[in-house]
């Protein structure tokens, strides 16, 4: 019960701190007042360290200290075995971090970029990147990509293992392939649903062919493909193996002269109208070159070390460009993906915690007779309540007597007696 009380206490402090504005003149005084109620003195001391040299800090540094204080509280709530709502959680053997020696990570004492520097770099317009003009920037904005930071967070939905193949026999649909062959035929295709379809027939050898198919192409795009890859010329195709007219096909492939296409484990992004995947990869490389090591990390080094998390800049880079050809970047155990998922859930959990603690300050009708009402209904049932059902009713009754809005989810298998 003591740990539950600590969690409730920290939750209230997090709500109080979350309501403060770091730029407010009375922030330092209000912060100290909120921290005085922290029952864990070690945490209180660490929180007060956020105010060291406060008057000499600029606005960006103050905000960084503020967010780190909130992260410290969230860390304490998670690390003490609480669900952020004052309830003890079950300990699971598979939820503990892996042994330190089993996860090779870079050093954690590397200097972090300043928050101001990082934010400025990420908020820069995409037009600052080579190859992106005003028209392209408008196309990307329609996709929700307006800044360099947006582009770096535009993660691949799959990866193709680009190993050059001389034959497609025996390969399953969905396999990433790269083949070289001779252009045997090309031109528009009559399709009712896709009037702008275009197809190339590529001969891999005397007995094997593969189709390259685009469903939507403009007249200039078709003319370019005709000029760049005349009949009889050699061409490379790369993409995901599919089928069309019961024959092997690559839909919307990357094409190029022999030796021009990238090999290895390559990221594939959701389609952007008029932009090839290869171009997206070039832009993302340019974005990393522009930002450099300035990607800000909301987690301090000590926090990352405790939870075995890669730095954010390394995680984003390895998700876009894996350096291990045998890695599975879509696996939950892939360290860069684990890091980004952890951050997403951490921010979500902290936000829900702050919202819940704010709600608990509101007033609600106190229902003192809840227990008697529950007993009356239970006694009229033709069966006895299970232990779990009784515990749920006790929890609900306790909430109804508390005088603040109730936030509770009744969870159980189908047929377990929730209703």
PDB file of N, CA and C in Angstrom, residues 19-85:
ATOM      1  N   UNK A  19       1.091  21.535 -15.329  1.00  0.00           N
ATOM      2  CA  UNK A  19       0.286  22.738 -15.530  1.00  0.00           C
ATOM      3  C   UNK A  19       1.130  24.009 -15.520  1.00  0.00           C
ATOM      4  N   UNK A  20       2.426  23.903 -15.179  1.00  0.00           N
ATOM      5  CA  UNK A  20       3.280  25.083 -15.100  1.00  0.00           C
ATOM      6  C   UNK A  20       3.870  25.422 -16.473  1.00  0.00           C
ATOM      7  N   UNK A  21       4.121  26.698 -16.690  1.00  0.00           N
ATOM      8  CA  UNK A  21       4.777  27.160 -17.912  1.00  0.00           C
ATOM      9  C   UNK A  21       6.196  27.594 -17.558  1.00  0.00           C
ATOM     10  N   UNK A  22       7.232  26.982 -18.144  1.00  0.00           N
ATOM     11  CA  UNK A  22       8.611  27.309 -17.784  1.00  0.00           C
ATOM     12  C   UNK A  22       8.969  28.785 -17.965  1.00  0.00           C
ATOM     13  N   UNK A  23       8.241  29.474 -18.868  1.00  0.00           N
ATOM     14  CA  UNK A  23       8.557  30.872 -19.098  1.00  0.00           C
ATOM     15  C   UNK A  23       7.866  31.816 -18.125  1.00  0.00           C
ATOM     16  N   UNK A  24       7.007  31.284 -17.250  1.00  0.00           N
ATOM     17  CA  UNK A  24       6.281  32.133 -16.303  1.00  0.00           C
ATOM     18  C   UNK A  24       7.246  32.703 -15.257  1.00  0.00           C
ATOM     19  N   UNK A  25       7.031  33.957 -14.816  1.00  0.00           N
ATOM     20  CA  UNK A  25       7.936  34.577 -13.841  1.00  0.00           C
ATOM     21  C   UNK A  25       7.982  33.837 -12.505  1.00  0.00           C
ATOM     22  N   UNK A  26       6.845  33.234 -12.114  1.00  0.00           N
ATOM     23  CA  UNK A  26       6.794  32.570 -10.814  1.00  0.00           C
ATOM     24  C   UNK A  26       7.037  31.062 -10.917  1.00  0.00           C
ATOM     25  N   UNK A  27       7.594  30.591 -12.062  1.00  0.00           N
ATOM     26  CA  UNK A  27       7.768  29.164 -12.260  1.00  0.00           C
ATOM     27  C   UNK A  27       8.633  28.553 -11.172  1.00  0.00           C
ATOM     28  N   UNK A  28       9.762  29.182 -10.859  1.00  0.00           N
ATOM     29  CA  UNK A  28      10.702  28.610  -9.896  1.00  0.00           C
ATOM     30  C   UNK A  28      10.036  28.424  -8.535  1.00  0.00           C
ATOM     31  N   UNK A  29       9.276  29.432  -8.102  1.00  0.00           N
ATOM     32  CA  UNK A  29       8.592  29.340  -6.810  1.00  0.00           C
ATOM     33  C   UNK A  29       7.523  28.245  -6.844  1.00  0.00           C
ATOM     34  N   UNK A  30       6.726  28.201  -7.934  1.00  0.00           N
ATOM     35  CA  UNK A  30       5.664  27.196  -8.041  1.00  0.00           C
ATOM     36  C   UNK A  30       6.240  25.790  -8.131  1.00  0.00           C
ATOM     37  N   UNK A  31       7.381  25.646  -8.804  1.00  0.00           N
ATOM     38  CA  UNK A  31       8.020  24.341  -8.926  1.00  0.00           C
ATOM     39  C   UNK A  31       8.449  23.833  -7.549  1.00  0.00           C
ATOM     40  N   UNK A  32       9.106  24.717  -6.773  1.00  0.00           N
ATOM     41  CA  UNK A  32       9.552  24.311  -5.439  1.00  0.00           C
ATOM     42  C   UNK A  32       8.359  23.941  -4.557  1.00  0.00           C
ATOM     43  N   UNK A  33       7.262  24.688  -4.673  1.00  0.00           N
ATOM     44  CA  UNK A  33       6.080  24.401  -3.869  1.00  0.00           C
ATOM     45  C   UNK A  33       5.500  23.033  -4.214  1.00  0.00           C
ATOM     46  N   UNK A  34       5.504  22.688  -5.509  1.00  0.00           N
ATOM     47  CA  UNK A  34       4.961  21.391  -5.931  1.00  0.00           C
ATOM     48  C   UNK A  34       5.847  20.251  -5.444  1.00  0.00           C
ATOM     49  N   UNK A  35       7.163  20.442  -5.501  1.00  0.00           N
ATOM     50  CA  UNK A  35       8.097  19.369  -5.157  1.00  0.00           C
ATOM     51  C   UNK A  35       8.137  19.121  -3.641  1.00  0.00           C
ATOM     52  N   UNK A  36       7.776  20.110  -2.840  1.00  0.00           N
ATOM     53  CA  UNK A  36       7.805  19.910  -1.390  1.00  0.00           C
ATOM     54  C   UNK A  36       6.864  18.806  -0.933  1.00  0.00           C
ATOM     55  N   UNK A  37       5.865  18.469  -1.768  1.00  0.00           N
ATOM     56  CA  UNK A  37       4.925  17.421  -1.376  1.00  0.00           C
ATOM     57  C   UNK A  37       5.387  16.022  -1.773  1.00  0.00           C
ATOM     58  N   UNK A  38       6.534  15.909  -2.466  1.00  0.00           N
ATOM     59  CA  UNK A  38       7.035  14.598  -2.875  1.00  0.00           C
ATOM     60  C   UNK A  38       7.524  13.841  -1.637  1.00  0.00           C
ATOM     61  N   UNK A  39       6.982  12.663  -1.405  1.00  0.00           N
ATOM     62  CA  UNK A  39       7.335  11.898  -0.207  1.00  0.00           C
ATOM     63  C   UNK A  39       8.672  11.182  -0.348  1.00  0.00           C
ATOM     64  N   UNK A  40       9.063  10.870  -1.577  1.00  0.00           N
ATOM     65  CA  UNK A  40      10.355  10.221  -1.812  1.00  0.00           C
ATOM     66  C   UNK A  40      11.420  11.317  -1.892  1.00  0.00           C
ATOM     67  N   UNK A  41      12.265  11.424  -0.882  1.00  0.00           N
ATOM     68  CA  UNK A  41      13.207  12.527  -0.811  1.00  0.00           C
ATOM     69  C   UNK A  41      14.273  12.472  -1.904  1.00  0.00           C
ATOM     70  N   UNK A  42      14.637  11.259  -2.340  1.00  0.00           N
ATOM     71  CA  UNK A  42      15.631  11.148  -3.406  1.00  0.00           C
ATOM     72  C   UNK A  42      15.088  11.748  -4.698  1.00  0.00           C
ATOM     73  N   UNK A  43      13.845  11.420  -5.017  1.00  0.00           N
ATOM     74  CA  UNK A  43      13.224  11.973  -6.215  1.00  0.00           C
ATOM     75  C   UNK A  43      13.063  13.480  -6.072  1.00  0.00           C
ATOM     76  N   UNK A  44      12.684  13.923  -4.869  1.00  0.00           N
ATOM     77  CA  UNK A  44      12.524  15.356  -4.646  1.00  0.00           C
ATOM     78  C   UNK A  44      13.840  16.088  -4.888  1.00  0.00           C
ATOM     79  N   UNK A  45      14.942  15.512  -4.409  1.00  0.00           N
ATOM     80  CA  UNK A  45      16.244  16.163  -4.597  1.00  0.00           C
ATOM     81  C   UNK A  45      16.608  16.231  -6.077  1.00  0.00           C
ATOM     82  N   UNK A  46      16.344  15.140  -6.812  1.00  0.00           N
ATOM     83  CA  UNK A  46      16.655  15.141  -8.241  1.00  0.00           C
ATOM     84  C   UNK A  46      15.797  16.154  -8.989  1.00  0.00           C
ATOM     85  N   UNK A  47      14.544  16.286  -8.577  1.00  0.00           N
ATOM     86  CA  UNK A  47      13.675  17.270  -9.227  1.00  0.00           C
ATOM     87  C   UNK A  47      14.178  18.686  -8.974  1.00  0.00           C
ATOM     88  N   UNK A  48      14.602  18.973  -7.738  1.00  0.00           N
ATOM     89  CA  UNK A  48      15.065  20.319  -7.408  1.00  0.00           C
ATOM     90  C   UNK A  48      16.363  20.661  -8.143  1.00  0.00           C
ATOM     91  N   UNK A  49      17.109  19.629  -8.557  1.00  0.00           N
ATOM     92  CA  UNK A  49      18.322  19.894  -9.323  1.00  0.00           C
ATOM     93  C   UNK A  49      18.006  20.548 -10.666  1.00  0.00           C
ATOM     94  N   UNK A  50      16.749  20.425 -11.107  1.00  0.00           N
ATOM     95  CA  UNK A  50      16.338  21.062 -12.362  1.00  0.00           C
ATOM     96  C   UNK A  50      16.416  22.572 -12.278  1.00  0.00           C
ATOM     97  N   UNK A  51      16.378  23.115 -11.054  1.00  0.00           N
ATOM     98  CA  UNK A  51      16.376  24.568 -10.875  1.00  0.00           C
ATOM     99  C   UNK A  51      17.778  25.141 -10.720  1.00  0.00           C
ATOM    100  N   UNK A  52      18.813  24.303 -10.731  1.00  0.00           N
ATOM    101  CA  UNK A  52      20.181  24.796 -10.576  1.00  0.00           C
ATOM    102  C   UNK A  52      20.515  25.786 -11.702  1.00  0.00           C
ATOM    103  N   UNK A  53      20.907  26.999 -11.323  1.00  0.00           N
ATOM    104  CA  UNK A  53      21.264  28.013 -12.318  1.00  0.00           C
ATOM    105  C   UNK A  53      20.115  28.460 -13.180  1.00  0.00           C
ATOM    106  N   UNK A  54      18.880  28.348 -12.662  1.00  0.00           N
ATOM    107  CA  UNK A  54      17.675  28.623 -13.449  1.00  0.00           C
ATOM    108  C   UNK A  54      17.685  30.024 -14.059  1.00  0.00           C
ATOM    109  N   UNK A  55      18.093  31.018 -13.286  1.00  0.00           N
ATOM    110  CA  UNK A  55      18.013  32.407 -13.756  1.00  0.00           C
ATOM    111  C   UNK A  55      18.948  32.664 -14.938  1.00  0.00           C
ATOM    112  N   UNK A  56      20.017  31.865 -15.071  1.00  0.00           N
ATOM    113  CA  UNK A  56      20.964  32.069 -16.167  1.00  0.00           C
ATOM    114  C   UNK A  56      20.582  31.299 -17.432  1.00  0.00           C
ATOM    115  N   UNK A  57      19.563  30.440 -17.361  1.00  0.00           N
ATOM    116  CA  UNK A  57      19.193  29.610 -18.514  1.00  0.00           C
ATOM    117  C   UNK A  57      18.337  30.395 -19.503  1.00  0.00           C
ATOM    118  N   UNK A  58      18.494  30.070 -20.796  1.00  0.00           N
ATOM    119  CA  UNK A  58      17.611  30.681 -21.790  1.00  0.00           C
ATOM    120  C   UNK A  58      16.297  29.895 -21.848  1.00  0.00           C
ATOM    121  N   UNK A  59      15.350  30.377 -22.665  1.00  0.00           N
ATOM    122  CA  UNK A  59      14.011  29.786 -22.703  1.00  0.00           C
ATOM    123  C   UNK A  59      14.046  28.323 -23.129  1.00  0.00           C
ATOM    124  N   UNK A  60      14.876  27.994 -24.121  1.00  0.00           N
ATOM    125  CA  UNK A  60      14.931  26.612 -24.605  1.00  0.00           C
ATOM    126  C   UNK A  60      15.478  25.682 -23.528  1.00  0.00           C
ATOM    127  N   UNK A  61      16.520  26.119 -22.832  1.00  0.00           N
ATOM    128  CA  UNK A  61      17.102  25.283 -21.785  1.00  0.00           C
ATOM    129  C   UNK A  61      16.129  25.094 -20.636  1.00  0.00           C
ATOM    130  N   UNK A  62      15.342  26.127 -20.323  1.00  0.00           N
ATOM    131  CA  UNK A  62      14.342  25.984 -19.258  1.00  0.00           C
ATOM    132  C   UNK A  62      13.280  24.960 -19.630  1.00  0.00           C
ATOM    133  N   UNK A  63      12.829  25.012 -20.879  1.00  0.00           N
ATOM    134  CA  UNK A  63      11.821  24.030 -21.307  1.00  0.00           C
ATOM    135  C   UNK A  63      12.399  22.624 -21.261  1.00  0.00           C
ATOM    136  N   UNK A  64      13.673  22.487 -21.646  1.00  0.00           N
ATOM    137  CA  UNK A  64      14.308  21.163 -21.603  1.00  0.00           C
ATOM    138  C   UNK A  64      14.347  20.642 -20.172  1.00  0.00           C
ATOM    139  N   UNK A  65      14.705  21.497 -19.207  1.00  0.00           N
ATOM    140  CA  UNK A  65      14.722  21.083 -17.794  1.00  0.00           C
ATOM    141  C   UNK A  65      13.318  20.682 -17.340  1.00  0.00           C
ATOM    142  N   UNK A  66      12.316  21.442 -17.781  1.00  0.00           N
ATOM    143  CA  UNK A  66      10.927  21.167 -17.389  1.00  0.00           C
ATOM    144  C   UNK A  66      10.497  19.779 -17.864  1.00  0.00           C
ATOM    145  N   UNK A  67      10.775  19.471 -19.131  1.00  0.00           N
ATOM    146  CA  UNK A  67      10.358  18.181 -19.684  1.00  0.00           C
ATOM    147  C   UNK A  67      11.130  17.027 -19.053  1.00  0.00           C
ATOM    148  N   UNK A  68      12.384  17.274 -18.703  1.00  0.00           N
ATOM    149  CA  UNK A  68      13.166  16.218 -18.064  1.00  0.00           C
ATOM    150  C   UNK A  68      12.640  15.925 -16.662  1.00  0.00           C
ATOM    151  N   UNK A  69      12.146  16.971 -15.985  1.00  0.00           N
ATOM    152  CA  UNK A  69      11.546  16.753 -14.667  1.00  0.00           C
ATOM    153  C   UNK A  69      10.312  15.866 -14.784  1.00  0.00           C
ATOM    154  N   UNK A  70       9.476  16.126 -15.795  1.00  0.00           N
ATOM    155  CA  UNK A  70       8.291  15.286 -16.009  1.00  0.00           C
ATOM    156  C   UNK A  70       8.699  13.860 -16.376  1.00  0.00           C
ATOM    157  N   UNK A  71       9.747  13.736 -17.194  1.00  0.00           N
ATOM    158  CA  UNK A  71      10.226  12.394 -17.567  1.00  0.00           C
ATOM    159  C   UNK A  71      10.752  11.651 -16.344  1.00  0.00           C
ATOM    160  N   UNK A  72      11.382  12.376 -15.412  1.00  0.00           N
ATOM    161  CA  UNK A  72      11.888  11.748 -14.187  1.00  0.00           C
ATOM    162  C   UNK A  72      10.744  11.147 -13.373  1.00  0.00           C
ATOM    163  N   UNK A  73       9.644  11.875 -13.293  1.00  0.00           N
ATOM    164  CA  UNK A  73       8.484  11.362 -12.552  1.00  0.00           C
ATOM    165  C   UNK A  73       7.895  10.150 -13.269  1.00  0.00           C
ATOM    166  N   UNK A  74       7.751  10.249 -14.588  1.00  0.00           N
ATOM    167  CA  UNK A  74       7.244   9.099 -15.341  1.00  0.00           C
ATOM    168  C   UNK A  74       8.122   7.886 -15.173  1.00  0.00           C
ATOM    169  N   UNK A  75       9.424   8.095 -15.156  1.00  0.00           N
ATOM    170  CA  UNK A  75      10.382   7.009 -14.939  1.00  0.00           C
ATOM    171  C   UNK A  75      10.175   6.379 -13.561  1.00  0.00           C
ATOM    172  N   UNK A  76       9.971   7.230 -12.547  1.00  0.00           N
ATOM    173  CA  UNK A  76       9.769   6.712 -11.194  1.00  0.00           C
ATOM    174  C   UNK A  76       8.493   5.882 -11.103  1.00  0.00           C
ATOM    175  N   UNK A  77       7.443   6.350 -11.759  1.00  0.00           N
ATOM    176  CA  UNK A  77       6.176   5.598 -11.734  1.00  0.00           C
ATOM    177  C   UNK A  77       6.319   4.246 -12.419  1.00  0.00           C
ATOM    178  N   UNK A  78       7.022   4.230 -13.533  1.00  0.00           N
ATOM    179  CA  UNK A  78       7.202   2.964 -14.246  1.00  0.00           C
ATOM    180  C   UNK A  78       8.151   2.043 -13.492  1.00  0.00           C
ATOM    181  N   UNK A  79       9.239   2.615 -12.979  1.00  0.00           N
ATOM    182  CA  UNK A  79      10.271   1.798 -12.350  1.00  0.00           C
ATOM    183  C   UNK A  79       9.857   1.184 -11.043  1.00  0.00           C
ATOM    184  N   UNK A  80       8.834   1.742 -10.365  1.00  0.00           N
ATOM    185  CA  UNK A  80       8.417   1.211  -9.074  1.00  0.00           C
ATOM    186  C   UNK A  80       7.291   0.193  -9.180  1.00  0.00           C
ATOM    187  N   UNK A  81       6.984  -0.226 -10.406  1.00  0.00           N
ATOM    188  CA  UNK A  81       5.953  -1.250 -10.569  1.00  0.00           C
ATOM    189  C   UNK A  81       4.551  -0.713 -10.419  1.00  0.00           C
ATOM    190  N   UNK A  82       4.278   0.485 -11.007  1.00  0.00           N
ATOM    191  CA  UNK A  82       2.944   1.039 -10.967  1.00  0.00           C
ATOM    192  C   UNK A  82       2.456   1.251 -12.389  1.00  0.00           C
ATOM    193  N   UNK A  83       1.148   1.302 -12.515  1.00  0.00           N
ATOM    194  CA  UNK A  83       0.591   1.536 -13.838  1.00  0.00           C
ATOM    195  C   UNK A  83       0.297   3.002 -14.089  1.00  0.00           C
ATOM    196  N   UNK A  84       0.797   3.910 -13.227  1.00  0.00           N
ATOM    197  CA  UNK A  84       0.571   5.326 -13.409  1.00  0.00           C
ATOM    198  C   UNK A  84      -0.729   5.784 -12.813  1.00  0.00           C
ATOM    199  N   UNK A  85      -1.497   4.894 -12.186  1.00  0.00           N
ATOM    200  CA  UNK A  85      -2.775   5.260 -11.620  1.00  0.00           C
ATOM    201  C   UNK A  85      -2.873   4.866 -10.153  1.00  0.00           C
TER     202      UNK A  85
END
